[in-house]
Amino acid sequence: MKIGEWLKLAKKRIDALDAELILLAGLQDDLPAGVDRSYLVAHAEAEIAPKNCRELEEMLVRRASGEPLAYILGYREFYGRNFTVNSEVLVPRPETEGVVDLVLGRLNDVQGDLRILEIGTGSGCIAVTLALELAKMGFSDAEIVATDLSEEALVVARKNAQNLGAKVKFLQGDLLKNVPKGAKFDILVANLPYVDENWGWLDRKSLNFEPKMALYAPKQGLGAYERLLEQLVIKKVARTAVLEIDPCQRSEMRKMVQKYGFLVVREEEFGTVLEANW
Ligand code: GLN
């Protein structure tokens, strides 16, 4: 089959851009290095080798069934860098880039060496991005520690840190459980599961492919954050926290954090910043 024909048929089954990206990925070994989608348009008459057709059809079926493109391609771009992903980790989302910016926006308040703790790192996209952005900004002594409950997720996160050359220390554990007693961080950042299973607007077809433990939380989605705050008031490892939540959870969040001695000091679309009054 010719490139142009394949694309025409594929675009009837899946999103046009996704079809082009799948075709590029499937033909990768046979194409000159570094070509982009424009190559496909210019070579619409070129034949696709039969050995590639089967693999391309498999990718097409996966995408048509709702599987996120990131899992099919094996990576997702986040903050200008490609992160390896698989179904053990949430696909990095653009809203989380805003959370990174919120953390970077707090650096003026930091005195001495900078220490950041990320809880629930998943693919590592927040911790790794922070490490690399901080290095660019001259915070070369910054220490970044990132935890996750899932060993499988940590395999992905470590790989990303290594591939991208980021210095991050990874720890397995449930929330703050294995964070050493007495450790102090300037900022805690987390994109914990915060989706309420009952939200009617969810795109279940695609969410079903992502790890449930990374998405859903009880108590209108705020249950995981509540457990984190419970542990935080006991361990007091950080007085500033930057958390990703859904915009619909803002007022509930404001109320909840007060119970643990925190005040919301800044709110962006998906990010909220808390400071302890203890
Ligand atoms: N923002 C994601 C979504 O709505 C959820 C991410 C999360 O639960 N931490 O799909």
PDB file of C-alpha atoms and ligand atoms in Angstrom:
ATOM      1  CA  MET A   1       0.000   0.000   0.000  1.00  0.00           C
ATOM      2  CA  LYS A   2       1.128   3.558  -0.685  1.00  0.00           C
ATOM      3  CA  ILE A   3       1.757   6.085   2.128  1.00  0.00           C
ATOM      4  CA  GLY A   4      -1.032   8.338   0.867  1.00  0.00           C
ATOM      5  CA  GLU A   5      -3.571   5.519   0.703  1.00  0.00           C
ATOM      6  CA  TRP A   6      -2.682   4.270   4.157  1.00  0.00           C
ATOM      7  CA  LEU A   7      -3.125   7.754   5.612  1.00  0.00           C
ATOM      8  CA  LYS A   8      -6.453   8.280   3.897  1.00  0.00           C
ATOM      9  CA  LEU A   9      -7.853   5.055   5.323  1.00  0.00           C
ATOM     10  CA  ALA A  10      -6.294   5.564   8.757  1.00  0.00           C
ATOM     11  CA  LYS A  11      -7.746   9.058   9.072  1.00  0.00           C
ATOM     12  CA  LYS A  12     -11.244   7.594   8.767  1.00  0.00           C
ATOM     13  CA  ARG A  13     -10.559   5.486  11.852  1.00  0.00           C
ATOM     14  CA  ILE A  14      -8.491   7.772  14.082  1.00  0.00           C
ATOM     15  CA  ASP A  15      -7.485  11.404  14.502  1.00  0.00           C
ATOM     16  CA  ALA A  16      -5.492  12.703  11.498  1.00  0.00           C
ATOM     17  CA  LEU A  17      -2.457  13.875  13.455  1.00  0.00           C
ATOM     18  CA  ASP A  18      -2.325  10.606  15.396  1.00  0.00           C
ATOM     19  CA  ALA A  19      -2.427   8.690  12.093  1.00  0.00           C
ATOM     20  CA  GLU A  20       0.562  10.615  10.782  1.00  0.00           C
ATOM     21  CA  LEU A  21       2.527  10.125  13.997  1.00  0.00           C
ATOM     22  CA  ILE A  22       1.781   6.410  14.001  1.00  0.00           C
ATOM     23  CA  LEU A  23       2.892   6.114  10.386  1.00  0.00           C
ATOM     24  CA  LEU A  24       6.130   7.962  11.102  1.00  0.00           C
ATOM     25  CA  ALA A  25       6.806   5.712  14.096  1.00  0.00           C
ATOM     26  CA  GLY A  26       5.978   2.562  12.135  1.00  0.00           C
ATOM     27  CA  LEU A  27       8.238   3.499   9.243  1.00  0.00           C
ATOM     28  CA  GLN A  28      10.972   4.880  11.472  1.00  0.00           C
ATOM     29  CA  ASP A  29      13.628   2.310  10.532  1.00  0.00           C
ATOM     30  CA  ASP A  30      13.083   2.864   6.810  1.00  0.00           C
ATOM     31  CA  LEU A  31      13.020   6.662   6.825  1.00  0.00           C
ATOM     32  CA  PRO A  32      15.930   9.086   6.848  1.00  0.00           C
ATOM     33  CA  ALA A  33      16.709  10.204  10.408  1.00  0.00           C
ATOM     34  CA  GLY A  34      14.898  13.254  11.712  1.00  0.00           C
ATOM     35  CA  VAL A  35      12.100  13.449   9.128  1.00  0.00           C
ATOM     36  CA  ASP A  36       8.778  14.890  10.214  1.00  0.00           C
ATOM     37  CA  ARG A  37       5.179  14.658   9.014  1.00  0.00           C
ATOM     38  CA  SER A  38       5.842  16.793   5.954  1.00  0.00           C
ATOM     39  CA  TYR A  39       7.859  13.869   4.593  1.00  0.00           C
ATOM     40  CA  LEU A  40       4.670  11.818   4.407  1.00  0.00           C
ATOM     41  CA  VAL A  41       2.902  14.404   2.284  1.00  0.00           C
ATOM     42  CA  ALA A  42       5.872  14.678  -0.062  1.00  0.00           C
ATOM     43  CA  HIS A  43       6.133  10.882  -0.388  1.00  0.00           C
ATOM     44  CA  ALA A  44       2.460   9.950  -0.665  1.00  0.00           C
ATOM     45  CA  GLU A  45       3.263   7.721  -3.637  1.00  0.00           C
ATOM     46  CA  ALA A  46       5.955   5.703  -1.847  1.00  0.00           C
ATOM     47  CA  GLU A  47       5.116   2.065  -1.089  1.00  0.00           C
ATOM     48  CA  ILE A  48       4.908   0.825   2.519  1.00  0.00           C
ATOM     49  CA  ALA A  49       6.829  -2.436   2.897  1.00  0.00           C
ATOM     50  CA  PRO A  50       4.530  -5.392   3.741  1.00  0.00           C
ATOM     51  CA  LYS A  51       6.529  -6.073   6.923  1.00  0.00           C
ATOM     52  CA  ASN A  52       5.543  -2.599   8.164  1.00  0.00           C
ATOM     53  CA  CYS A  53       1.886  -2.967   7.255  1.00  0.00           C
ATOM     54  CA  ARG A  54       1.136  -5.501   9.966  1.00  0.00           C
ATOM     55  CA  GLU A  55       2.754  -3.442  12.712  1.00  0.00           C
ATOM     56  CA  LEU A  56       1.039  -0.287  11.501  1.00  0.00           C
ATOM     57  CA  GLU A  57      -2.336  -2.013  11.542  1.00  0.00           C
ATOM     58  CA  GLU A  58      -1.719  -3.163  15.118  1.00  0.00           C
ATOM     59  CA  MET A  59      -0.942   0.401  16.204  1.00  0.00           C
ATOM     60  CA  LEU A  60      -4.016   1.654  14.395  1.00  0.00           C
ATOM     61  CA  VAL A  61      -6.270  -0.876  16.118  1.00  0.00           C
ATOM     62  CA  ARG A  62      -4.832   0.075  19.510  1.00  0.00           C
ATOM     63  CA  ARG A  63      -5.434   3.790  18.926  1.00  0.00           C
ATOM     64  CA  ALA A  64      -8.938   3.171  17.551  1.00  0.00           C
ATOM     65  CA  SER A  65      -9.767   1.260  20.746  1.00  0.00           C
ATOM     66  CA  GLY A  66      -8.965   4.386  22.765  1.00  0.00           C
ATOM     67  CA  GLU A  67      -5.463   3.557  23.961  1.00  0.00           C
ATOM     68  CA  PRO A  68      -3.513   6.809  24.456  1.00  0.00           C
ATOM     69  CA  LEU A  69      -1.107   7.576  21.614  1.00  0.00           C
ATOM     70  CA  ALA A  70       1.670   8.016  24.181  1.00  0.00           C
ATOM     71  CA  TYR A  71       1.524   4.331  25.150  1.00  0.00           C
ATOM     72  CA  ILE A  72       1.566   3.259  21.525  1.00  0.00           C
ATOM     73  CA  LEU A  73       4.543   5.436  20.639  1.00  0.00           C
ATOM     74  CA  GLY A  74       6.211   4.836  24.005  1.00  0.00           C
ATOM     75  CA  TYR A  75       6.807   8.474  24.783  1.00  0.00           C
ATOM     76  CA  ARG A  76       5.128  11.811  25.437  1.00  0.00           C
ATOM     77  CA  GLU A  77       6.531  15.308  25.216  1.00  0.00           C
ATOM     78  CA  PHE A  78       6.446  17.273  28.465  1.00  0.00           C
ATOM     79  CA  TYR A  79       7.967  20.709  29.013  1.00  0.00           C
ATOM     80  CA  GLY A  80       9.885  20.362  25.744  1.00  0.00           C
ATOM     81  CA  ARG A  81      11.416  16.952  26.434  1.00  0.00           C
ATOM     82  CA  ASN A  82      10.398  13.427  25.495  1.00  0.00           C
ATOM     83  CA  PHE A  83       9.498  11.174  28.414  1.00  0.00           C
ATOM     84  CA  THR A  84       9.329   7.423  28.086  1.00  0.00           C
ATOM     85  CA  VAL A  85       5.943   6.128  29.211  1.00  0.00           C
ATOM     86  CA  ASN A  86       4.138   2.824  29.490  1.00  0.00           C
ATOM     87  CA  SER A  87       0.865   1.708  31.017  1.00  0.00           C
ATOM     88  CA  GLU A  88       2.414   1.643  34.523  1.00  0.00           C
ATOM     89  CA  VAL A  89       2.403   5.454  34.586  1.00  0.00           C
ATOM     90  CA  LEU A  90      -0.034   8.238  33.845  1.00  0.00           C
ATOM     91  CA  VAL A  91       0.516   9.967  30.520  1.00  0.00           C
ATOM     92  CA  PRO A  92       2.094  13.368  31.308  1.00  0.00           C
ATOM     93  CA  ARG A  93      -0.466  16.113  30.737  1.00  0.00           C
ATOM     94  CA  PRO A  94      -0.121  19.747  29.749  1.00  0.00           C
ATOM     95  CA  GLU A  95      -1.856  20.907  32.945  1.00  0.00           C
ATOM     96  CA  THR A  96       1.023  19.427  34.924  1.00  0.00           C
ATOM     97  CA  GLU A  97       3.455  21.752  33.140  1.00  0.00           C
ATOM     98  CA  GLY A  98       1.649  24.534  34.982  1.00  0.00           C
ATOM     99  CA  VAL A  99       2.424  22.794  38.270  1.00  0.00           C
ATOM    100  CA  VAL A 100       6.134  22.796  37.379  1.00  0.00           C
ATOM    101  CA  ASP A 101       5.859  26.542  36.710  1.00  0.00           C
ATOM    102  CA  LEU A 102       4.210  27.085  40.088  1.00  0.00           C
ATOM    103  CA  VAL A 103       7.142  25.384  41.804  1.00  0.00           C
ATOM    104  CA  LEU A 104       9.669  27.420  39.805  1.00  0.00           C
ATOM    105  CA  GLY A 105       7.721  30.528  40.796  1.00  0.00           C
ATOM    106  CA  ARG A 106       8.345  29.885  44.509  1.00  0.00           C
ATOM    107  CA  LEU A 107      12.124  29.869  44.380  1.00  0.00           C
ATOM    108  CA  ASN A 108      12.561  33.470  45.556  1.00  0.00           C
ATOM    109  CA  ASP A 109      11.463  32.429  49.015  1.00  0.00           C
ATOM    110  CA  VAL A 110      14.137  29.765  49.317  1.00  0.00           C
ATOM    111  CA  GLN A 111      17.220  30.393  51.391  1.00  0.00           C
ATOM    112  CA  GLY A 112      20.338  28.255  51.152  1.00  0.00           C
ATOM    113  CA  ASP A 113      20.447  25.019  49.183  1.00  0.00           C
ATOM    114  CA  LEU A 114      17.233  24.138  47.489  1.00  0.00           C
ATOM    115  CA  ARG A 115      15.495  20.866  48.349  1.00  0.00           C
ATOM    116  CA  ILE A 116      12.366  19.636  46.626  1.00  0.00           C
ATOM    117  CA  LEU A 117      10.303  16.543  47.369  1.00  0.00           C
ATOM    118  CA  GLU A 118       7.889  15.072  44.868  1.00  0.00           C
ATOM    119  CA  ILE A 119       5.296  12.560  46.013  1.00  0.00           C
ATOM    120  CA  GLY A 120       3.776  10.187  43.465  1.00  0.00           C
ATOM    121  CA  THR A 121       6.208  10.844  40.661  1.00  0.00           C
ATOM    122  CA  GLY A 122       4.863   8.326  38.097  1.00  0.00           C
ATOM    123  CA  SER A 123       6.864   8.823  34.895  1.00  0.00           C
ATOM    124  CA  GLY A 124       9.046  11.266  36.807  1.00  0.00           C
ATOM    125  CA  CYS A 125       8.048  14.125  34.536  1.00  0.00           C
ATOM    126  CA  ILE A 126       7.731  16.717  37.337  1.00  0.00           C
ATOM    127  CA  ALA A 127      10.879  15.768  39.267  1.00  0.00           C
ATOM    128  CA  VAL A 128      13.047  15.318  36.176  1.00  0.00           C
ATOM    129  CA  THR A 129      11.824  18.568  34.595  1.00  0.00           C
ATOM    130  CA  LEU A 130      12.468  20.451  37.835  1.00  0.00           C
ATOM    131  CA  ALA A 131      15.967  19.013  38.123  1.00  0.00           C
ATOM    132  CA  LEU A 132      16.802  20.041  34.553  1.00  0.00           C
ATOM    133  CA  GLU A 133      15.176  23.477  34.722  1.00  0.00           C
ATOM    134  CA  LEU A 134      16.839  24.213  38.068  1.00  0.00           C
ATOM    135  CA  ALA A 135      20.226  23.221  36.670  1.00  0.00           C
ATOM    136  CA  LYS A 136      19.625  25.679  33.792  1.00  0.00           C
ATOM    137  CA  MET A 137      18.768  28.391  36.313  1.00  0.00           C
ATOM    138  CA  GLY A 138      22.007  27.841  38.194  1.00  0.00           C
ATOM    139  CA  PHE A 139      20.653  25.870  41.149  1.00  0.00           C
ATOM    140  CA  SER A 140      23.207  23.163  40.549  1.00  0.00           C
ATOM    141  CA  ASP A 141      23.221  22.057  44.192  1.00  0.00           C
ATOM    142  CA  ALA A 142      19.472  21.548  44.312  1.00  0.00           C
ATOM    143  CA  GLU A 143      18.427  18.198  45.722  1.00  0.00           C
ATOM    144  CA  ILE A 144      15.362  16.553  44.249  1.00  0.00           C
ATOM    145  CA  VAL A 145      13.813  13.516  45.880  1.00  0.00           C
ATOM    146  CA  ALA A 146      10.858  11.749  44.268  1.00  0.00           C
ATOM    147  CA  THR A 147       8.738   8.905  45.600  1.00  0.00           C
ATOM    148  CA  ASP A 148       6.152   6.527  44.268  1.00  0.00           C
ATOM    149  CA  LEU A 149       4.234   3.610  45.684  1.00  0.00           C
ATOM    150  CA  SER A 150       4.658   1.664  42.465  1.00  0.00           C
ATOM    151  CA  GLU A 151       7.991  -0.027  41.771  1.00  0.00           C
ATOM    152  CA  GLU A 152       6.968  -0.347  38.136  1.00  0.00           C
ATOM    153  CA  ALA A 153       6.461   3.398  37.888  1.00  0.00           C
ATOM    154  CA  LEU A 154       9.855   4.004  39.473  1.00  0.00           C
ATOM    155  CA  VAL A 155      11.504   1.891  36.767  1.00  0.00           C
ATOM    156  CA  VAL A 156      10.064   4.327  34.197  1.00  0.00           C
ATOM    157  CA  ALA A 157      10.959   7.398  36.267  1.00  0.00           C
ATOM    158  CA  ARG A 158      14.565   6.259  36.749  1.00  0.00           C
ATOM    159  CA  LYS A 159      14.877   5.607  33.043  1.00  0.00           C
ATOM    160  CA  ASN A 160      13.657   9.118  32.247  1.00  0.00           C
ATOM    161  CA  ALA A 161      16.064  10.684  34.730  1.00  0.00           C
ATOM    162  CA  GLN A 162      18.900   8.707  33.194  1.00  0.00           C
ATOM    163  CA  ASN A 163      17.955   9.364  29.557  1.00  0.00           C
ATOM    164  CA  LEU A 164      17.553  13.071  30.147  1.00  0.00           C
ATOM    165  CA  GLY A 165      20.553  13.445  32.441  1.00  0.00           C
ATOM    166  CA  ALA A 166      18.656  14.626  35.517  1.00  0.00           C
ATOM    167  CA  LYS A 167      19.878  14.164  39.067  1.00  0.00           C
ATOM    168  CA  VAL A 168      16.914  12.869  41.070  1.00  0.00           C
ATOM    169  CA  LYS A 169      16.887  10.533  44.058  1.00  0.00           C
ATOM    170  CA  PHE A 170      14.017   8.049  43.892  1.00  0.00           C
ATOM    171  CA  LEU A 171      12.365   6.358  46.854  1.00  0.00           C
ATOM    172  CA  GLN A 172       9.676   3.706  46.901  1.00  0.00           C
ATOM    173  CA  GLY A 173       6.931   4.181  49.450  1.00  0.00           C
ATOM    174  CA  ASP A 174       3.369   5.172  50.211  1.00  0.00           C
ATOM    175  CA  LEU A 175       3.262   8.989  50.338  1.00  0.00           C
ATOM    176  CA  LEU A 176       5.680  10.146  53.092  1.00  0.00           C
ATOM    177  CA  LYS A 177       6.164   6.709  54.623  1.00  0.00           C
ATOM    178  CA  ASN A 178       9.784   6.158  53.552  1.00  0.00           C
ATOM    179  CA  VAL A 179      10.837   9.782  53.571  1.00  0.00           C
ATOM    180  CA  PRO A 180      13.402   9.894  56.386  1.00  0.00           C
ATOM    181  CA  LYS A 181      12.244  11.415  59.672  1.00  0.00           C
ATOM    182  CA  GLY A 182      13.745  14.828  60.194  1.00  0.00           C
ATOM    183  CA  ALA A 183      14.274  15.425  56.449  1.00  0.00           C
ATOM    184  CA  LYS A 184      13.377  18.985  55.461  1.00  0.00           C
ATOM    185  CA  PHE A 185      12.394  20.265  52.032  1.00  0.00           C
ATOM    186  CA  ASP A 186      11.674  23.773  50.809  1.00  0.00           C
ATOM    187  CA  ILE A 187       8.812  22.640  48.611  1.00  0.00           C
ATOM    188  CA  LEU A 188       6.707  19.514  48.349  1.00  0.00           C
ATOM    189  CA  VAL A 189       5.076  18.974  44.983  1.00  0.00           C
ATOM    190  CA  ALA A 190       2.511  16.326  44.100  1.00  0.00           C
ATOM    191  CA  ASN A 191       0.192  15.286  41.333  1.00  0.00           C
ATOM    192  CA  LEU A 192      -1.610  12.605  43.295  1.00  0.00           C
ATOM    193  CA  PRO A 193      -4.680  10.784  42.016  1.00  0.00           C
ATOM    194  CA  TYR A 194      -7.559  13.259  42.311  1.00  0.00           C
ATOM    195  CA  VAL A 195     -10.225  12.044  39.907  1.00  0.00           C
ATOM    196  CA  ASP A 196     -13.632  11.174  41.345  1.00  0.00           C
ATOM    197  CA  GLU A 197     -14.930   8.029  39.650  1.00  0.00           C
ATOM    198  CA  ASN A 198     -18.343   9.655  39.371  1.00  0.00           C
ATOM    199  CA  TRP A 199     -17.328  12.670  37.301  1.00  0.00           C
ATOM    200  CA  GLY A 200     -19.598  12.534  34.309  1.00  0.00           C
ATOM    201  CA  TRP A 201     -17.293  14.365  31.905  1.00  0.00           C
ATOM    202  CA  LEU A 202     -14.496  11.791  31.978  1.00  0.00           C
ATOM    203  CA  ASP A 203     -13.286  10.219  28.772  1.00  0.00           C
ATOM    204  CA  ARG A 204     -13.405   6.686  30.113  1.00  0.00           C
ATOM    205  CA  LYS A 205     -12.352   5.125  26.858  1.00  0.00           C
ATOM    206  CA  SER A 206      -8.865   6.529  27.182  1.00  0.00           C
ATOM    207  CA  LEU A 207      -8.627   6.709  31.012  1.00  0.00           C
ATOM    208  CA  ASN A 208      -9.305   2.976  31.181  1.00  0.00           C
ATOM    209  CA  PHE A 209      -5.830   2.364  29.810  1.00  0.00           C
ATOM    210  CA  GLU A 210      -4.111   4.334  32.552  1.00  0.00           C
ATOM    211  CA  PRO A 211      -3.234   2.997  36.025  1.00  0.00           C
ATOM    212  CA  LYS A 212      -6.272   3.391  38.268  1.00  0.00           C
ATOM    213  CA  MET A 213      -4.079   4.002  41.308  1.00  0.00           C
ATOM    214  CA  ALA A 214      -2.659   7.084  39.577  1.00  0.00           C
ATOM    215  CA  LEU A 215      -6.045   8.560  38.702  1.00  0.00           C
ATOM    216  CA  TYR A 216      -8.805   7.865  41.170  1.00  0.00           C
ATOM    217  CA  ALA A 217      -9.163   8.854  44.778  1.00  0.00           C
ATOM    218  CA  PRO A 218     -12.070   8.608  47.246  1.00  0.00           C
ATOM    219  CA  LYS A 219     -13.813  11.569  48.943  1.00  0.00           C
ATOM    220  CA  GLN A 220     -14.679  13.498  45.760  1.00  0.00           C
ATOM    221  CA  GLY A 221     -11.144  12.837  44.580  1.00  0.00           C
ATOM    222  CA  LEU A 222      -9.419  14.517  47.512  1.00  0.00           C
ATOM    223  CA  GLY A 223      -8.822  11.428  49.651  1.00  0.00           C
ATOM    224  CA  ALA A 224      -5.196  10.904  48.625  1.00  0.00           C
ATOM    225  CA  TYR A 225      -4.346  14.553  49.313  1.00  0.00           C
ATOM    226  CA  GLU A 226      -6.047  14.301  52.684  1.00  0.00           C
ATOM    227  CA  ARG A 227      -3.841  11.339  53.616  1.00  0.00           C
ATOM    228  CA  LEU A 228      -0.792  13.295  52.465  1.00  0.00           C
ATOM    229  CA  LEU A 229      -1.739  16.269  54.648  1.00  0.00           C
ATOM    230  CA  GLU A 230      -2.353  13.971  57.622  1.00  0.00           C
ATOM    231  CA  GLN A 231       1.180  12.635  57.264  1.00  0.00           C
ATOM    232  CA  LEU A 232       2.618  16.066  56.579  1.00  0.00           C
ATOM    233  CA  VAL A 233       1.405  17.583  59.860  1.00  0.00           C
ATOM    234  CA  ILE A 234       3.056  14.738  61.700  1.00  0.00           C
ATOM    235  CA  LYS A 235       6.350  14.598  59.773  1.00  0.00           C
ATOM    236  CA  LYS A 236       6.540  18.291  58.919  1.00  0.00           C
ATOM    237  CA  VAL A 237       8.969  17.656  56.056  1.00  0.00           C
ATOM    238  CA  ALA A 238       7.834  20.763  54.162  1.00  0.00           C
ATOM    239  CA  ARG A 239       5.820  23.908  54.908  1.00  0.00           C
ATOM    240  CA  THR A 240       5.054  24.743  51.289  1.00  0.00           C
ATOM    241  CA  ALA A 241       3.176  22.366  49.018  1.00  0.00           C
ATOM    242  CA  VAL A 242       2.264  22.692  45.353  1.00  0.00           C
ATOM    243  CA  LEU A 243      -0.530  20.304  44.445  1.00  0.00           C
ATOM    244  CA  GLU A 244      -2.317  19.534  41.202  1.00  0.00           C
ATOM    245  CA  ILE A 245      -6.094  19.347  41.497  1.00  0.00           C
ATOM    246  CA  ASP A 246      -9.060  19.762  39.206  1.00  0.00           C
ATOM    247  CA  PRO A 247     -10.488  23.293  39.034  1.00  0.00           C
ATOM    248  CA  CYS A 248     -13.784  21.975  40.440  1.00  0.00           C
ATOM    249  CA  GLN A 249     -12.018  20.963  43.681  1.00  0.00           C
ATOM    250  CA  ARG A 250     -10.625  24.364  44.639  1.00  0.00           C
ATOM    251  CA  SER A 251     -13.117  25.403  47.287  1.00  0.00           C
ATOM    252  CA  GLU A 252     -13.264  21.932  48.850  1.00  0.00           C
ATOM    253  CA  MET A 253      -9.455  21.921  48.926  1.00  0.00           C
ATOM    254  CA  ARG A 254      -9.332  25.327  50.610  1.00  0.00           C
ATOM    255  CA  LYS A 255     -11.589  24.034  53.351  1.00  0.00           C
ATOM    256  CA  MET A 256      -9.771  20.747  53.767  1.00  0.00           C
ATOM    257  CA  VAL A 257      -6.247  22.162  54.090  1.00  0.00           C
ATOM    258  CA  GLN A 258      -7.311  24.410  56.974  1.00  0.00           C
ATOM    259  CA  LYS A 259      -7.966  21.375  59.125  1.00  0.00           C
ATOM    260  CA  TYR A 260      -4.281  20.553  58.816  1.00  0.00           C
ATOM    261  CA  GLY A 261      -2.978  24.036  59.497  1.00  0.00           C
ATOM    262  CA  PHE A 262      -2.441  25.096  55.890  1.00  0.00           C
ATOM    263  CA  LEU A 263      -3.592  28.112  53.938  1.00  0.00           C
ATOM    264  CA  VAL A 264      -4.019  28.295  50.170  1.00  0.00           C
ATOM    265  CA  VAL A 265      -1.738  31.126  49.050  1.00  0.00           C
ATOM    266  CA  ARG A 266      -2.073  30.805  45.287  1.00  0.00           C
ATOM    267  CA  GLU A 267      -4.404  29.136  42.832  1.00  0.00           C
ATOM    268  CA  GLU A 268      -3.883  28.541  39.143  1.00  0.00           C
ATOM    269  CA  GLU A 269      -6.076  26.554  36.823  1.00  0.00           C
ATOM    270  CA  PHE A 270      -4.869  23.118  37.920  1.00  0.00           C
ATOM    271  CA  GLY A 271      -2.396  23.971  40.643  1.00  0.00           C
ATOM    272  CA  THR A 272      -2.819  25.125  44.183  1.00  0.00           C
ATOM    273  CA  VAL A 273      -0.103  26.307  46.556  1.00  0.00           C
ATOM    274  CA  LEU A 274      -0.368  25.832  50.315  1.00  0.00           C
ATOM    275  CA  GLU A 275       1.631  27.176  53.155  1.00  0.00           C
ATOM    276  CA  ALA A 276       1.636  25.853  56.696  1.00  0.00           C
ATOM    277  CA  ASN A 277       0.834  28.158  59.566  1.00  0.00           C
ATOM    278  CA  TRP A 278       2.737  25.896  61.934  1.00  0.00           C
TER     279      TRP A 278
HETATM  280  N1  GLN B   1      -5.627  15.663  35.087  1.00  0.00           N
HETATM  281  C1  GLN B   1      -5.812  14.254  34.956  1.00  0.00           C
HETATM  282  C2  GLN B   1      -7.130  13.969  34.261  1.00  0.00           C
HETATM  283  O1  GLN B   1      -8.090  14.659  34.496  1.00  0.00           O
HETATM  284  C3  GLN B   1      -5.787  13.540  36.282  1.00  0.00           C
HETATM  285  C4  GLN B   1      -4.461  13.471  36.863  1.00  0.00           C
HETATM  286  C5  GLN B   1      -4.495  12.920  38.272  1.00  0.00           C
HETATM  287  O2  GLN B   1      -5.410  12.270  38.743  1.00  0.00           O
HETATM  288  N2  GLN B   1      -3.493  13.207  38.977  1.00  0.00           N
HETATM  289  O3  GLN B   1      -7.207  13.073  33.475  1.00  0.00           O
END
